[in-house]
Backbone as JSON Lines, residues from 0, in Angstrom:
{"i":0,"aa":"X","n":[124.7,105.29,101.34],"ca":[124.78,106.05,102.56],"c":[124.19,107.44,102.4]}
{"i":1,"aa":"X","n":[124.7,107.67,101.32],"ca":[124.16,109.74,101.02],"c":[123.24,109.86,99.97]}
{"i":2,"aa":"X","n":[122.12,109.99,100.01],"ca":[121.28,110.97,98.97],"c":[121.9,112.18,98.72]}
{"i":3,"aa":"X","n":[122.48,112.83,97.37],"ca":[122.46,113.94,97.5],"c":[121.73,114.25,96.11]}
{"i":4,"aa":"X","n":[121.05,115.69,96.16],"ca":[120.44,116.06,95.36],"c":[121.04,117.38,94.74]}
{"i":5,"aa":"X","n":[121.52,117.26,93.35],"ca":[122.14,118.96,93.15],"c":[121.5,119.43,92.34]}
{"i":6,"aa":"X","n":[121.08,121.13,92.69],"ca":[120.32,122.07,92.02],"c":[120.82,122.62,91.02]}
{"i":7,"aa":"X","n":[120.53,122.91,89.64],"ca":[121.42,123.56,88.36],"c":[120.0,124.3,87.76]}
{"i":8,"aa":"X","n":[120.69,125.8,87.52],"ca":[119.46,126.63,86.63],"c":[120.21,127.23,85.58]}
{"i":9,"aa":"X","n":[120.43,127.08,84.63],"ca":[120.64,127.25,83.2],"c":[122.72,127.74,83.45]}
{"i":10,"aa":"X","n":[123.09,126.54,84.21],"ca":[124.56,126.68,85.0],"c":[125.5,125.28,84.07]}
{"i":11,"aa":"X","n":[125.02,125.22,83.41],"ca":[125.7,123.7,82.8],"c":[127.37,124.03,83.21]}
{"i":12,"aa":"X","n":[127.98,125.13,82.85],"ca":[129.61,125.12,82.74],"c":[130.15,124.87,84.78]}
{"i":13,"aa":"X","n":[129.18,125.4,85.44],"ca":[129.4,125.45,86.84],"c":[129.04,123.66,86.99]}
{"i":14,"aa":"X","n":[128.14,123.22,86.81],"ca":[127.4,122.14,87.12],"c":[128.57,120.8,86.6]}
{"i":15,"aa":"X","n":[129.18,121.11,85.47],"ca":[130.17,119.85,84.7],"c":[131.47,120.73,86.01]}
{"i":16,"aa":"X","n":[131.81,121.47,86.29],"ca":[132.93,121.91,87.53],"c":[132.56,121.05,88.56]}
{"i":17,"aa":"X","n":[131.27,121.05,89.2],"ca":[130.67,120.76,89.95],"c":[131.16,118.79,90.37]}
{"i":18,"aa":"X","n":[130.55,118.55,89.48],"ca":[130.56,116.69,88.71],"c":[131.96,116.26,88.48]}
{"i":19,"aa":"X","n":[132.98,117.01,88.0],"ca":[134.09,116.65,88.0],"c":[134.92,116.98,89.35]}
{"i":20,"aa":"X","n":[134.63,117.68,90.29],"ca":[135.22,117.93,91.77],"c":[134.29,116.69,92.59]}
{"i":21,"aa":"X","n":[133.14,115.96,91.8],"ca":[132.76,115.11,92.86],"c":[133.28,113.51,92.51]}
{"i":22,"aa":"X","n":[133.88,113.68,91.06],"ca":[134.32,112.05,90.8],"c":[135.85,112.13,91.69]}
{"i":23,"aa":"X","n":[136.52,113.47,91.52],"ca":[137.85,113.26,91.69],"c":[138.01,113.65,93.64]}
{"i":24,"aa":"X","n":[137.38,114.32,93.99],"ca":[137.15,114.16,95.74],"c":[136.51,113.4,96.69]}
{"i":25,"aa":"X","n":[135.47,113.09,96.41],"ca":[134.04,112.13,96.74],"c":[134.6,110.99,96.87]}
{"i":26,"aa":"X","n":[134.72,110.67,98.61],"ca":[135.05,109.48,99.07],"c":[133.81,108.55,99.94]}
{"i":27,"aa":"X","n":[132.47,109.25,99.32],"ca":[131.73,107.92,100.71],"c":[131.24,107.3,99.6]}
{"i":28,"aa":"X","n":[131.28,105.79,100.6],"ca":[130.44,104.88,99.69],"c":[128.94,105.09,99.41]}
{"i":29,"aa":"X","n":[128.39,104.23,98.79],"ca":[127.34,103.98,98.24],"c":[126.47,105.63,98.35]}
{"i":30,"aa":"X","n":[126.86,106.38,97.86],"ca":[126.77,107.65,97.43],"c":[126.21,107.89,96.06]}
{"i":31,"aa":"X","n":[124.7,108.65,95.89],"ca":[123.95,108.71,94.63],"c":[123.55,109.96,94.41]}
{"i":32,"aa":"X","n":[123.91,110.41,93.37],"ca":[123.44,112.15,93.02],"c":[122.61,112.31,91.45]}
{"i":33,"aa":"X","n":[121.5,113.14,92.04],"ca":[120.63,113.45,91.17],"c":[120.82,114.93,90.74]}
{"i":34,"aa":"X","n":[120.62,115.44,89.84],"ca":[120.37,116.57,89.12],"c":[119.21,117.18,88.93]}
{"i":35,"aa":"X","n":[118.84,117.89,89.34],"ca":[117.57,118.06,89.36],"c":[117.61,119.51,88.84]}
{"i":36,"aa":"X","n":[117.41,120.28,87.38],"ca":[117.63,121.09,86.67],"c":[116.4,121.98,86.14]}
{"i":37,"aa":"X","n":[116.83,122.81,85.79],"ca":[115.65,123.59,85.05],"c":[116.38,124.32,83.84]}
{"i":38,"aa":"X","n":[116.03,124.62,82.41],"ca":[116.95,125.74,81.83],"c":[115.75,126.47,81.15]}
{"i":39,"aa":"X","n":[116.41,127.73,80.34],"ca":[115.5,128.01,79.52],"c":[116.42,127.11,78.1]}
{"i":40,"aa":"X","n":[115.99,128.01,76.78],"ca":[115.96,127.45,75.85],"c":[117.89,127.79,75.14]}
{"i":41,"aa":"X","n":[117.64,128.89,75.54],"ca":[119.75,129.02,75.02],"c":[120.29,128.23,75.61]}
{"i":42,"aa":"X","n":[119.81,127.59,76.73],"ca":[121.14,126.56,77.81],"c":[120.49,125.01,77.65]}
{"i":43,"aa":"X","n":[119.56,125.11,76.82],"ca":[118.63,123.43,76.78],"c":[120.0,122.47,76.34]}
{"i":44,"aa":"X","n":[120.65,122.97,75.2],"ca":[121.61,122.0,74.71],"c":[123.01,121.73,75.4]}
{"i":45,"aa":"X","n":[123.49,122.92,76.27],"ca":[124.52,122.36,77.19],"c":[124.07,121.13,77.89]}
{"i":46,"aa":"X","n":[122.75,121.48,78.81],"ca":[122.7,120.25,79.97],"c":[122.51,119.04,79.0]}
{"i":47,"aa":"X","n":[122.08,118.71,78.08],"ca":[121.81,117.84,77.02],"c":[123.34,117.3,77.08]}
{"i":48,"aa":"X","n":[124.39,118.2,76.73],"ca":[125.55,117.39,76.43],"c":[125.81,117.26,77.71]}
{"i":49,"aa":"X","n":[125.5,117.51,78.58],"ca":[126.43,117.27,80.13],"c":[125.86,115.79,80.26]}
{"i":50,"aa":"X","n":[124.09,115.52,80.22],"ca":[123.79,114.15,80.25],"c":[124.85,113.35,79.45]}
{"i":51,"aa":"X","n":[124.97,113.63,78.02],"ca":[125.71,112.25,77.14],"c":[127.04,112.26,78.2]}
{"i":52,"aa":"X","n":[127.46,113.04,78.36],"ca":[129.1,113.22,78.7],"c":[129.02,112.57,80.25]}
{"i":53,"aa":"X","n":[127.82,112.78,80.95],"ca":[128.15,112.24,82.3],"c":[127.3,110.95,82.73]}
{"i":54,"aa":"X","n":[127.13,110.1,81.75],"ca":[126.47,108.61,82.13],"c":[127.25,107.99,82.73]}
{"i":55,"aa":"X","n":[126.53,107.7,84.43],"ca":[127.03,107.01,85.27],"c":[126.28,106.56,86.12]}
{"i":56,"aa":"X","n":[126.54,105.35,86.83],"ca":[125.74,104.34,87.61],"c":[125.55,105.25,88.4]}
{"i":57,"aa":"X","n":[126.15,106.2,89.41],"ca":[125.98,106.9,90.44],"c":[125.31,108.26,90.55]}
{"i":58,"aa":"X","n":[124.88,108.77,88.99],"ca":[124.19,110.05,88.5],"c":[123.22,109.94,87.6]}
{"i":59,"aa":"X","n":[122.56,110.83,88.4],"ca":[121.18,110.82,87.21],"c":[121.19,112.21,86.84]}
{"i":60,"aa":"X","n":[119.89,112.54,86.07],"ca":[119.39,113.59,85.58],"c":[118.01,113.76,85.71]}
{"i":61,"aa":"X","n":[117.3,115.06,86.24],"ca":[115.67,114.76,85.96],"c":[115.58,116.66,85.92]}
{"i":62,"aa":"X","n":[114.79,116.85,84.85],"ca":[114.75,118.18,84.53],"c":[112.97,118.25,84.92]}
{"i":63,"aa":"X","n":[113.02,119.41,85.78],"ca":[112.36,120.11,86.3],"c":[111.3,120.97,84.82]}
{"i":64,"aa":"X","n":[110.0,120.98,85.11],"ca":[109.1,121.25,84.27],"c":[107.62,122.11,84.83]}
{"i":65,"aa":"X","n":[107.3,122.74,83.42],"ca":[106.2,123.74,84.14],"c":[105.14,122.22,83.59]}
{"i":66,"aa":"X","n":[103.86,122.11,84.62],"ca":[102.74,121.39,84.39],"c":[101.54,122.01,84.58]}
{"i":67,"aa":"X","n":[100.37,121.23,84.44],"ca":[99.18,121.67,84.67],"c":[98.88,120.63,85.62]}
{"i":68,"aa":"X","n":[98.69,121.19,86.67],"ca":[98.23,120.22,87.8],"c":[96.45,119.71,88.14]}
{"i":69,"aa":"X","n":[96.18,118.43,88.44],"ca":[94.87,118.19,88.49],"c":[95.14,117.12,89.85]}
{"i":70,"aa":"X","n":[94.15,116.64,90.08],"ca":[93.76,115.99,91.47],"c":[94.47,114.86,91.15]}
{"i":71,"aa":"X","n":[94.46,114.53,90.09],"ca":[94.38,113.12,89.26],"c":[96.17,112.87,88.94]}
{"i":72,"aa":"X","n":[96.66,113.62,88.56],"ca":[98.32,114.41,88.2],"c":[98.97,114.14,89.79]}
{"i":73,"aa":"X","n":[98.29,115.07,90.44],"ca":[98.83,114.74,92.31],"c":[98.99,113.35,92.77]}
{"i":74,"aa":"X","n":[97.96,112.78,92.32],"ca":[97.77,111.4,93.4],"c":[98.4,111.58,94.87]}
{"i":75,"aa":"X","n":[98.76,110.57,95.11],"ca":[98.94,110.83,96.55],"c":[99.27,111.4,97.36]}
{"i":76,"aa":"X","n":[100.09,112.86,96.68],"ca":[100.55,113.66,96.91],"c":[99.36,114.6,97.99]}
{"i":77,"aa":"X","n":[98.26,114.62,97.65],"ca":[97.45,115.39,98.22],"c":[96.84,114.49,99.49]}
{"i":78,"aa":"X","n":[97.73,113.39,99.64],"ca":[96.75,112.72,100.98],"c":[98.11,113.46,102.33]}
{"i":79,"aa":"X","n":[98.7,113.68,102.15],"ca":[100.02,114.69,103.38],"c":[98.59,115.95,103.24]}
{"i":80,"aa":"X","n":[98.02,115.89,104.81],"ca":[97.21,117.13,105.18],"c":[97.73,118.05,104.6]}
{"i":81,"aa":"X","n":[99.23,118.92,104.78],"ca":[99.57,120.38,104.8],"c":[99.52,120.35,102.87]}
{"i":82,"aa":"X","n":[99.96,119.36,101.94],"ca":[100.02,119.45,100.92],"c":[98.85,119.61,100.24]}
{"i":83,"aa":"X","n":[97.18,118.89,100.74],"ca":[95.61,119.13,100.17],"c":[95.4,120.46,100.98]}
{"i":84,"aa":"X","n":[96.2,121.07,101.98],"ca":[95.49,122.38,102.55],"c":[96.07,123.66,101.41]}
{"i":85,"aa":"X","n":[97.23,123.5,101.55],"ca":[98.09,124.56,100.07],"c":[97.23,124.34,98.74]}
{"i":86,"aa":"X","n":[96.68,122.76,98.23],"ca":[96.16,122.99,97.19],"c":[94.99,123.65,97.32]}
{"i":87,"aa":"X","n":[94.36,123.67,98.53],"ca":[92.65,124.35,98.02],"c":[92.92,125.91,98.66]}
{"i":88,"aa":"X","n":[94.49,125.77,99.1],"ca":[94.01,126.94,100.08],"c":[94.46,128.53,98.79]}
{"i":89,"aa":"X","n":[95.31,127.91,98.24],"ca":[96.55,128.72,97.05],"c":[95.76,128.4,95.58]}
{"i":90,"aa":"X","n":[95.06,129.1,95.08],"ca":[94.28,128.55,93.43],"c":[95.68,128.84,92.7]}
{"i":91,"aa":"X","n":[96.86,129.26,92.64],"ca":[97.51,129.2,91.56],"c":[98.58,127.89,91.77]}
{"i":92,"aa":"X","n":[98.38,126.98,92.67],"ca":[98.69,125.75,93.08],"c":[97.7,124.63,91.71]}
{"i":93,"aa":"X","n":[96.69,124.96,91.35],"ca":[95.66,124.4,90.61],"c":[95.82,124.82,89.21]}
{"i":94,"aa":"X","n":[96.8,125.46,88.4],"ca":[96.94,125.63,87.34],"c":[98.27,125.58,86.96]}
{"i":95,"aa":"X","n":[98.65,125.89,85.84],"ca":[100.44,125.39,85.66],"c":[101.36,126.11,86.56]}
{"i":96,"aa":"X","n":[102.62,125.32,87.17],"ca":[103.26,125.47,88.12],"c":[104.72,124.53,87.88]}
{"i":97,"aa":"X","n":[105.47,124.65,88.24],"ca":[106.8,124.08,88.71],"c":[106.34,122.8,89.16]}
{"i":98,"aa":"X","n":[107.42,121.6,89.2],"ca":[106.93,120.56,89.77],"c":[108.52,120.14,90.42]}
{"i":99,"aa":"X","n":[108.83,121.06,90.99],"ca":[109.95,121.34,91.72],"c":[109.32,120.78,93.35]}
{"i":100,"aa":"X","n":[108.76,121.18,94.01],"ca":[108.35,120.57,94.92],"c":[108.38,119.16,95.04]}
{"i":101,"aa":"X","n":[107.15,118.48,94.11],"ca":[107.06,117.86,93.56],"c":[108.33,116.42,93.89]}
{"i":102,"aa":"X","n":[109.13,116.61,92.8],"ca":[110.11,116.18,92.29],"c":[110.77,116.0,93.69]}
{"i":103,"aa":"X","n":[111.79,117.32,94.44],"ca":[111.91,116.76,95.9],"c":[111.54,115.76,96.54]}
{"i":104,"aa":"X","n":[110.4,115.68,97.19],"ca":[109.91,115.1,98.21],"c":[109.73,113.52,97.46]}
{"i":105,"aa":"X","n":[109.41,113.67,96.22],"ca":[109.74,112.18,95.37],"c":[110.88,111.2,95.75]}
{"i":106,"aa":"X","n":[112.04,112.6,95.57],"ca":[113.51,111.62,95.39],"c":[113.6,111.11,97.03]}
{"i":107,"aa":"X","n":[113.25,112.15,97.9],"ca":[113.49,111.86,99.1],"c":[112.63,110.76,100.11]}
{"i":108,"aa":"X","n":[111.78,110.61,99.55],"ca":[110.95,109.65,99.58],"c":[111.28,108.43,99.28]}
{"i":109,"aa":"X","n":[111.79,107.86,97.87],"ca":[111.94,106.36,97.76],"c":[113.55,106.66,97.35]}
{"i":110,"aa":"X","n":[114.2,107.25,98.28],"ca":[115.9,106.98,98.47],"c":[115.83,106.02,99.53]}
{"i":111,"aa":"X","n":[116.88,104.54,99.06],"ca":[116.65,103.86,100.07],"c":[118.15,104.39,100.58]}
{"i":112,"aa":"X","n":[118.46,104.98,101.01],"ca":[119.68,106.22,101.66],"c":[119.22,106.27,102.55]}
{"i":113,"aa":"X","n":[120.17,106.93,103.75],"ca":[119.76,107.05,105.2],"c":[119.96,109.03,105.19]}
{"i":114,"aa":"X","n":[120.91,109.19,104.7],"ca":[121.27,110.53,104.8],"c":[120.86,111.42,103.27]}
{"i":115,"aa":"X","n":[120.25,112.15,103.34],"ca":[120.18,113.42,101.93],"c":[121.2,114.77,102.42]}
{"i":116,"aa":"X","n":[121.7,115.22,101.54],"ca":[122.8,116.12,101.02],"c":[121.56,117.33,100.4]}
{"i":117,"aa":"X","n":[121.94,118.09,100.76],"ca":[121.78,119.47,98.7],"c":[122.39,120.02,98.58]}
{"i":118,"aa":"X","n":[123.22,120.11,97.53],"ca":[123.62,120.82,96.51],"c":[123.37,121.62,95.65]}
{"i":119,"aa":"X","n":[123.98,122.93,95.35],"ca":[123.59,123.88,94.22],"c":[124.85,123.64,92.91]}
{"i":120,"aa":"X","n":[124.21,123.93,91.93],"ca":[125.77,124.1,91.1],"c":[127.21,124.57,91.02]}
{"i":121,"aa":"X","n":[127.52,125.95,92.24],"ca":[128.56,126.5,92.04],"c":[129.54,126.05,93.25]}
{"i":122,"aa":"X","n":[128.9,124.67,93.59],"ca":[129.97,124.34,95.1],"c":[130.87,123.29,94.33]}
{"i":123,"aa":"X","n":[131.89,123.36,94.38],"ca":[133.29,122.88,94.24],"c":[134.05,122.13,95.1]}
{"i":124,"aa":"X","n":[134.43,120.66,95.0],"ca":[135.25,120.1,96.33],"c":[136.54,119.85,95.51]}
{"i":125,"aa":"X","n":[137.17,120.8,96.84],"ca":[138.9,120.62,96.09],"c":[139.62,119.68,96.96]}
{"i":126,"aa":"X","n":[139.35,118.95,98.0],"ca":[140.04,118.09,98.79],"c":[139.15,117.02,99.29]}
{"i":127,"aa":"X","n":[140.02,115.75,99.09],"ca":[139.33,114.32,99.2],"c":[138.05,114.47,100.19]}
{"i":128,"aa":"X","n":[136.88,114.35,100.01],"ca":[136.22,114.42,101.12],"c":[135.16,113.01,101.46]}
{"i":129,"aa":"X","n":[135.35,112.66,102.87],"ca":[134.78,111.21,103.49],"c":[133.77,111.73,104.35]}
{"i":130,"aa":"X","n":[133.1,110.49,105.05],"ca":[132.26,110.83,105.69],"c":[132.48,109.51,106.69]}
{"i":131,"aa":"X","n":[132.91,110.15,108.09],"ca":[133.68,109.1,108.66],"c":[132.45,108.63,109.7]}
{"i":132,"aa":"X","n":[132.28,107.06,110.18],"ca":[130.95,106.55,110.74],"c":[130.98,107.19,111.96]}
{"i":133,"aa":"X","n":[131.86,107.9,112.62],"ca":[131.43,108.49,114.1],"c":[130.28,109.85,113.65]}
{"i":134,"aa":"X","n":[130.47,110.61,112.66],"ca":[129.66,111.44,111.98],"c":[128.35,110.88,111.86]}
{"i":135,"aa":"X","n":[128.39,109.54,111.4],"ca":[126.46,109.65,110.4],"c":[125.75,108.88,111.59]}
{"i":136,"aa":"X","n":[126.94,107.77,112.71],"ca":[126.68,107.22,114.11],"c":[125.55,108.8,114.76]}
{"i":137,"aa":"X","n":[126.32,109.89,114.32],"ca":[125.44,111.54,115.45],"c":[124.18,111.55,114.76]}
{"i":138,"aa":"X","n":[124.37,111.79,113.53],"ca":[123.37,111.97,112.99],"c":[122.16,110.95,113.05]}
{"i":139,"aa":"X","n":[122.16,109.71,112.89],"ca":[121.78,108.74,113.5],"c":[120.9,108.96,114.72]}
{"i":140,"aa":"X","n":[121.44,109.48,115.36],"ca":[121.42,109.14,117.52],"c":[120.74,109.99,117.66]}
{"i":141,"aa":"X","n":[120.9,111.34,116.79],"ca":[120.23,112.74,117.0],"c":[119.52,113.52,115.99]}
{"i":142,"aa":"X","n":[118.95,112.68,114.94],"ca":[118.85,113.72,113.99],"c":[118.27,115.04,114.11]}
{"i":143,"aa":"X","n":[117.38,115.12,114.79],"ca":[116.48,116.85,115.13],"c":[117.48,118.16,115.58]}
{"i":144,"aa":"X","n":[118.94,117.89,116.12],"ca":[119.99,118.37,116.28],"c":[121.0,118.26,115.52]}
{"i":145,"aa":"X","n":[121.01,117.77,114.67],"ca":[122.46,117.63,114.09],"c":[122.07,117.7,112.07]}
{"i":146,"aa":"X","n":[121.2,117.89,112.01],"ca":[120.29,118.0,110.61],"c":[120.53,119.12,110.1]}
């Protein structure tokens, strides 16, 4: 039912708070959360142990990286008009960069989910939380309003 995607930048102690308020509150079904991280090098080995410690069917991990981008690296990425206009229009789009963008529009793309979530690391759920069908029925009926 929910894509959600949560953001973590060198937050591992917030991020395992985070993961443990979503096993013990988190009531919708078929509900999938990605991690989508960046650190520098003092915090490389927390998120490292947060992966061993949090293997689960319902969580992933994908760490965010600087690249060198080429036409070839993009693939199809550059056939979305506004995305080949930023590359020729921005030259520091054409040399190493974040693949944070990237990565987004990936997950959101082949989620076979109806609904996406985001998340940052320091949000906390302290009470059971559902997502009842008269809710995702609106969202559904209306999304350009209710998004």
């Amino acid at each position: 039912m929910i894509e959600t995607i949560l953001f973590s930048f060198n937050r591992a102690m917030q991020l395992d708070s985070l993961l443990r308020s979503i096993e013990r509150c988190w009531r919708v079904p078929d509900s999938r959360f990605t991690v989508l991280f960046h650190t520098t090098q003092p915090h490389a080995a927390s998120y490292q142990e947060l992966q061993v410690r949090w293997r689960k069917p319902w969580l992933r991990f994908i760490e965010r990286r600087s690249r060198p981008q080429s036409l070839f690296s993009l693939g199809s990425r550059l056939l979305r008009p506004s995305n080949l206009y930023r590359f020729v229009k921005y030259p520091y789009l054409r040399v190493r960069h974040d693949d944070f963008k990237w990565i987004v529009e990936e997950l959101i793309e082949e989620s076979p989910r109806r609904l996406v979530m985001f998340l940052c690391d320091d949000t906390v759920f302290f009470r059971t939380t559902s997502l009842p069908g008269a809710i995702v029925a609106e969202f559904e009926a209306q999304p350009e309003t209710t998004s």
